[in-house]
Coordinates of C-alpha atoms in Angstrom, one line a residue:
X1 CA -55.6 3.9 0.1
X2 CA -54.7 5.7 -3.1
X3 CA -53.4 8.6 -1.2
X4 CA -51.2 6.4 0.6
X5 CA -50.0 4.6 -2.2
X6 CA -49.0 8.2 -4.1
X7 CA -47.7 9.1 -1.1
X8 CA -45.1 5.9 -0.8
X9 CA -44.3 6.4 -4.1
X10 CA -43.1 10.2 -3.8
X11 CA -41.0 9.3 -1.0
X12 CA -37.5 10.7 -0.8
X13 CA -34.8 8.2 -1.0
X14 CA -33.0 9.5 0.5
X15 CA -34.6 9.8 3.8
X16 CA -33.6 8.6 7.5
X17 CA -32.9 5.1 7.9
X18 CA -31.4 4.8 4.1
X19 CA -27.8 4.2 3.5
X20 CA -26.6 7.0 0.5
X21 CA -26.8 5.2 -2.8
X22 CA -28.9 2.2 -1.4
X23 CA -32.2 2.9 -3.0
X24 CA -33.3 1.7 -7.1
X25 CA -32.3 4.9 -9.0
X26 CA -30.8 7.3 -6.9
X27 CA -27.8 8.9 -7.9
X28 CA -24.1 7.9 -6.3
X29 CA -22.0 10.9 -5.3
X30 CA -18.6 9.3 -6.8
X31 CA -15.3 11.3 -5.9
X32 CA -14.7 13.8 -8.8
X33 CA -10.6 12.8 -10.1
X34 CA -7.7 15.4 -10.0
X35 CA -8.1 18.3 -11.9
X36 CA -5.4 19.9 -14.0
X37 CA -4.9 22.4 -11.6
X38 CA -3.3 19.8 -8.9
X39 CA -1.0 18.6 -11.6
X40 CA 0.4 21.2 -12.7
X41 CA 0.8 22.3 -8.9
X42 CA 2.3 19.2 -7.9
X43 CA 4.2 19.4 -11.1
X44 CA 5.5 23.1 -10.0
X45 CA 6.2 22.2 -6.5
X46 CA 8.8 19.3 -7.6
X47 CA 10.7 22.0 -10.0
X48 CA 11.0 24.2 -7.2
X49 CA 12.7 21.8 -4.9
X50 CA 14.8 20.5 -7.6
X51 CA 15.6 24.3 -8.3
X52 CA 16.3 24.9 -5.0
X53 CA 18.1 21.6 -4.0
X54 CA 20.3 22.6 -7.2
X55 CA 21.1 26.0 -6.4
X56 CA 21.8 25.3 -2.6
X57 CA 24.5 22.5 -3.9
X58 CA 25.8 24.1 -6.7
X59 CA 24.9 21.9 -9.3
X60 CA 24.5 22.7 -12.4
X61 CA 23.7 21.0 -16.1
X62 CA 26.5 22.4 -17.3
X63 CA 29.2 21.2 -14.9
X64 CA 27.5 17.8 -15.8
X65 CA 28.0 18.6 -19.6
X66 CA 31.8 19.5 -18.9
X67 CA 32.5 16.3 -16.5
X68 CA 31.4 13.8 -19.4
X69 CA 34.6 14.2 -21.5
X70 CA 36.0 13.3 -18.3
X71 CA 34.0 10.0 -17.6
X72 CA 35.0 9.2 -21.0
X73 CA 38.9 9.3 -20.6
X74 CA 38.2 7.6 -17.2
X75 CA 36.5 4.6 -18.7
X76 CA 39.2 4.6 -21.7
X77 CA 42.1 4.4 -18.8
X78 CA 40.3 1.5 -16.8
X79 CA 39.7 -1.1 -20.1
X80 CA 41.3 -3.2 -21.0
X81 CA 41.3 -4.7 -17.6
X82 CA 45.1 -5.4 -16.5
X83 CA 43.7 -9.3 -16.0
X84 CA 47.1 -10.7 -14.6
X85 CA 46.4 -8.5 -11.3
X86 CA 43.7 -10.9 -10.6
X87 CA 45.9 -13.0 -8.8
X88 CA 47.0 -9.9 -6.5
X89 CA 43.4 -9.9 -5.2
X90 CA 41.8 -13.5 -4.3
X91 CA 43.1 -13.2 -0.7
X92 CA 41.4 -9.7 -0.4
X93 CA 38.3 -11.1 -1.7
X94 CA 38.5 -14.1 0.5
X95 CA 39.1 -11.7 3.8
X96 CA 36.2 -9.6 2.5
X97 CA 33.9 -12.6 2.4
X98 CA 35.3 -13.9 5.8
X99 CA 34.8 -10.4 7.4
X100 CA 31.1 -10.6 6.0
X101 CA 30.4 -13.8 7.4
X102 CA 31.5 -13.1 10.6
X103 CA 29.9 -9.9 10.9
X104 CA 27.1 -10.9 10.2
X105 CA 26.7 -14.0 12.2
X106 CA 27.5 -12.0 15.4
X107 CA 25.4 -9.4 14.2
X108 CA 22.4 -11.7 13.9
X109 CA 23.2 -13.7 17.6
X110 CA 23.2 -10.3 19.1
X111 CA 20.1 -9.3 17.2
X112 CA 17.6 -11.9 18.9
X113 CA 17.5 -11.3 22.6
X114 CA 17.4 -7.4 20.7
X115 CA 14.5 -7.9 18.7
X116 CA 12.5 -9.8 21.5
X117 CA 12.9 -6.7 23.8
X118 CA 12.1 -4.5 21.0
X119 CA 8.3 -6.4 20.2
X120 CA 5.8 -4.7 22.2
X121 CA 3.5 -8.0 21.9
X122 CA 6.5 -10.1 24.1
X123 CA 8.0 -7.7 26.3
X124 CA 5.3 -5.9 28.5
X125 CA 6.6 -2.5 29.7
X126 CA 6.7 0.6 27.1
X127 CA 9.4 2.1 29.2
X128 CA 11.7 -1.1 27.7
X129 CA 10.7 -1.4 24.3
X130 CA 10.2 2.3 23.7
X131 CA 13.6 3.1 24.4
X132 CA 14.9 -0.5 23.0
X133 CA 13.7 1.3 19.6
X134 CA 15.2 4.1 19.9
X135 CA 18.6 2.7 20.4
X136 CA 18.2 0.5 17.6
X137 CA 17.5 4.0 15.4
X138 CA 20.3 5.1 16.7
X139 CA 22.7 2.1 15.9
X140 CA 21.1 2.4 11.8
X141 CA 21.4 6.0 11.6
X142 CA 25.6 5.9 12.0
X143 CA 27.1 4.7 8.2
X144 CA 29.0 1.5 8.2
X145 CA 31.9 3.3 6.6
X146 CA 31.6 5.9 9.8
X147 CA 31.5 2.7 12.2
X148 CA 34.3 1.5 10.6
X149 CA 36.7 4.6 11.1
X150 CA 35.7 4.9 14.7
X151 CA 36.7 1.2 15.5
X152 CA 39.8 1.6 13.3
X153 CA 40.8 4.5 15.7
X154 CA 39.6 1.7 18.7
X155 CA 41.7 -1.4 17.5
X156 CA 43.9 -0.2 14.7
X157 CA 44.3 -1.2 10.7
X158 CA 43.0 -4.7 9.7
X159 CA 39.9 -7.1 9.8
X160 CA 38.6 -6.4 12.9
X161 CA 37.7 -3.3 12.8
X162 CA 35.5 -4.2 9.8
X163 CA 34.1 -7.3 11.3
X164 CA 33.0 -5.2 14.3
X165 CA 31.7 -2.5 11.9
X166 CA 29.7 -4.8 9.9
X167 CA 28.3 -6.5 13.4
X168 CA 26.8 -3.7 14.5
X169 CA 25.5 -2.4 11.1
X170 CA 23.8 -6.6 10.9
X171 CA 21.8 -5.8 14.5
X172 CA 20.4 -2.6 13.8
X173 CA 19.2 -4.2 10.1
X174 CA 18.0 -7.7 11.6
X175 CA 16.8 -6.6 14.7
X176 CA 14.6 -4.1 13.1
X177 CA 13.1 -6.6 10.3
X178 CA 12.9 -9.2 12.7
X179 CA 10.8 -7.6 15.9
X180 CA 8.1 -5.7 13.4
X181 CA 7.6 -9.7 12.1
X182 CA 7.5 -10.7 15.3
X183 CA 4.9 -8.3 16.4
X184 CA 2.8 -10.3 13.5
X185 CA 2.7 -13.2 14.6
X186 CA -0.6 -15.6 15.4
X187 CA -1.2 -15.1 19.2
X188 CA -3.5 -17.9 19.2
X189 CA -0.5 -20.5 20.1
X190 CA 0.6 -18.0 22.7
X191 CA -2.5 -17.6 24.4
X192 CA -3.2 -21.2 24.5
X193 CA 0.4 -21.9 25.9
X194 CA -0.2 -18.8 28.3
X195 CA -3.2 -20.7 29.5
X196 CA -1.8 -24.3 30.4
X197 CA 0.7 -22.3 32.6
X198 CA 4.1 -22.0 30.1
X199 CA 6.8 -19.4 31.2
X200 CA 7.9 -16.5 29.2
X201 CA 11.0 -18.3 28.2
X202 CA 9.0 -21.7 26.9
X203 CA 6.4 -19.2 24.8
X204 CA 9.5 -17.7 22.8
X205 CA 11.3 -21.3 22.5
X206 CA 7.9 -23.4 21.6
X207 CA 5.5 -20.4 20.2
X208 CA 7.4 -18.1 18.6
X209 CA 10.7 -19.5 17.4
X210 CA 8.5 -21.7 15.0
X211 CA 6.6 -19.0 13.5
X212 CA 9.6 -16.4 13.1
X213 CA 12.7 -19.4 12.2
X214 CA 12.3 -19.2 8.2
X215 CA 11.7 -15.6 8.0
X216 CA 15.0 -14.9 10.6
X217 CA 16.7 -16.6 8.5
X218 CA 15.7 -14.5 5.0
X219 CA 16.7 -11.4 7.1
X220 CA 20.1 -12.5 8.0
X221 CA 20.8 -13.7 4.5
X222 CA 19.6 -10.2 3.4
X223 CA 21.9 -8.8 5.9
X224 CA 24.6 -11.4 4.5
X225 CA 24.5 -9.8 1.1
X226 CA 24.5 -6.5 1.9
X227 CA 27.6 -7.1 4.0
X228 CA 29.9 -8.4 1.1
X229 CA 29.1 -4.8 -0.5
X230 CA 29.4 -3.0 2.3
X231 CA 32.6 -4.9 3.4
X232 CA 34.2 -4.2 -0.2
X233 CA 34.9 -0.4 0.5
X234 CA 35.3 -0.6 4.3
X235 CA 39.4 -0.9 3.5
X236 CA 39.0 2.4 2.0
X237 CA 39.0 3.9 6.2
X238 CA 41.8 0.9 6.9
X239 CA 39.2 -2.3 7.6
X240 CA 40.4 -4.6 5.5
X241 CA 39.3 -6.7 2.6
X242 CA 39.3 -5.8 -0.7
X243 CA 38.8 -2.2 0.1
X244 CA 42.7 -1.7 0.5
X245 CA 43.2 -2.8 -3.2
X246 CA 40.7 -0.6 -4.3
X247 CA 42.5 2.5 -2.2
X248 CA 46.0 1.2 -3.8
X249 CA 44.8 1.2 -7.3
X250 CA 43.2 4.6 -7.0
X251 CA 45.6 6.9 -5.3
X252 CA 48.3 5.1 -8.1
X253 CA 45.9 5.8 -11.0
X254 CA 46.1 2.2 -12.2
X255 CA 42.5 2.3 -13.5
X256 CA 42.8 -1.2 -15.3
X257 CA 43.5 -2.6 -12.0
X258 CA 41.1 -1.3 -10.5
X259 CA 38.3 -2.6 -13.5
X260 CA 39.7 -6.3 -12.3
X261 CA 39.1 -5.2 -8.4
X262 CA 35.3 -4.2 -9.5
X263 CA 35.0 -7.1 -12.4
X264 CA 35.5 -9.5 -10.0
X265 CA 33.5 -7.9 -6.8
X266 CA 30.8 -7.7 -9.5
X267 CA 30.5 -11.4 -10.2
X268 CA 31.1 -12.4 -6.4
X269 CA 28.3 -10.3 -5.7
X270 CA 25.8 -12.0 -8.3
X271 CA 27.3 -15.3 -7.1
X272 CA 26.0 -14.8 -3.1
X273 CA 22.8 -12.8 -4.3
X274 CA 21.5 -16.0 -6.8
X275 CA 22.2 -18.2 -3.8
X276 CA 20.9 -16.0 -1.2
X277 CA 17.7 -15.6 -3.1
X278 CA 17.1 -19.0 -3.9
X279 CA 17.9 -20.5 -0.3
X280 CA 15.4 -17.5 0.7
X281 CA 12.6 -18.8 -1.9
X282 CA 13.3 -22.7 -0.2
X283 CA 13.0 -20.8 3.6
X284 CA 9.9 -18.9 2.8

């Protein structure tokens, strides 16, 4: 009996059947932190991009030092803001906001039968949704301001170009937010629909379009906001909007007009952002 007793007490802890660090007293094998050596590589890797980003753009700290005096006489030409051209500008910031909200709106119509093909939860077949993706990659890889000059070539100077531009910029953003929510959704409602014998089109009306309705509508308000912006310098390729003033002001070198033109996009665009993100804190 003694024998056996020294024996259990000189048993290994850490032998089969024992999870590591399990047993009274034994020691815990704790990952060791970073040394100094993977700092100061990580830290050598980073000036060696920046190096070589510099070099293979030709920029310099020294160009930078010579532009400031620049900058300076820049700012100096554009206050005091020449405040009576603020009248010359309310209809282009009107037709900005208008082109926006239009934009936008088809933009986030289009974006739901888009989205639904794009969830692989809803739509069955990898051979749809796979290349539904891909197409909606596609759409967010061209720049709004790129969009813009191809549809101004299409329809010619004005809004609709820009409206168009900003459409199809609003479905690749929505579309994208909105079918990744979607494929997080409960399935529990779903299933139990599935099982009293509901069709495809009454799971997405009664199952899913309560679970994704507030969150739809953050992303289109998102999308909303980041239209006014976009739409401000869509004139520059001949969209519309305020974009034209800015174009005017610039290629005259009427800097004080063209504080007024970014004075007052300034405050429009705190105006929609403080109401956007409260009606989004209501929503969700």
């Amino acid at each position: 009996m003694k024998g056996q007793s020294g024996a259990s007490l000189h048993t290994p802890l850490t032998g089969a059947g024992k999870k590591p660090g399990s047993g009274p007293g034994q020691v815990v094998n704790r990952p060791k932190p970073p040394g100094r050596t993977k700092h100061l590589l990580t830290l050598v890797i980073i000036l060696l991009l920046l190096w070589a980003s510099a070099k293979q753009t030709d920029a310099s700290f020294s160009e930078l030092l010579e532009g400031f005096p620049n900058m300076w006489d820049l700012l100096k030409d554009m206050f005091p803001p020449r405040w009576t051209y603020f009248d010359n500008i309310v209809q282009g910031m009107l037709e900005t906001i208008r082109m926006a909200l239009i934009g936008t709106t088809i933009g986030a119509i289009i974006a739901i039968p888009v989205s639904i093909i794009c969830a692989g939860n809803l739509m069955p077949s990898r051979w749809i949704y796979y290349p539904a993706r891909f197409v909606l990659n596609l759409i967010r890889t061209v720049p709004d301001l790129l969009l813009a000059a191809l549809f101004v070539a299409v329809f010619g100077l004005g809004p609709i170009p820009g409206i168009l531009a900003l459409a199809v910029f609003s479905v690749g953003l929505i579309a994208k937010l909105t079918y990744e929510t979607l494929e997080t959704i409960d399935q529990g409602p779903l299933e139990a629909m599935t099982a009293v014998g509901m069709n495809r089109i009454q799971l997405i009306v009664y199952g899913v379009v309560p679970q994704l309705a507030a969150q739809f509508t953050s992303y289109v308000l998102y999308a909303f906001e980041i239209n006014v912006r976009a739409a401000a310098i869509l004139g520059l390729v001949g969209a519309g909007g305020i974009g034209l003033y800015y174009e005017a002001t610039l290629g005259f070198l009427e800097y004080d007009k063209t504080s007024v033109i970014i004075l007052f996009t300034l405050v429009i665009v705190l105006i929609i952002d403080y109401v956007s993100t409260k009606l989004r804190e209501k929503l969700l």
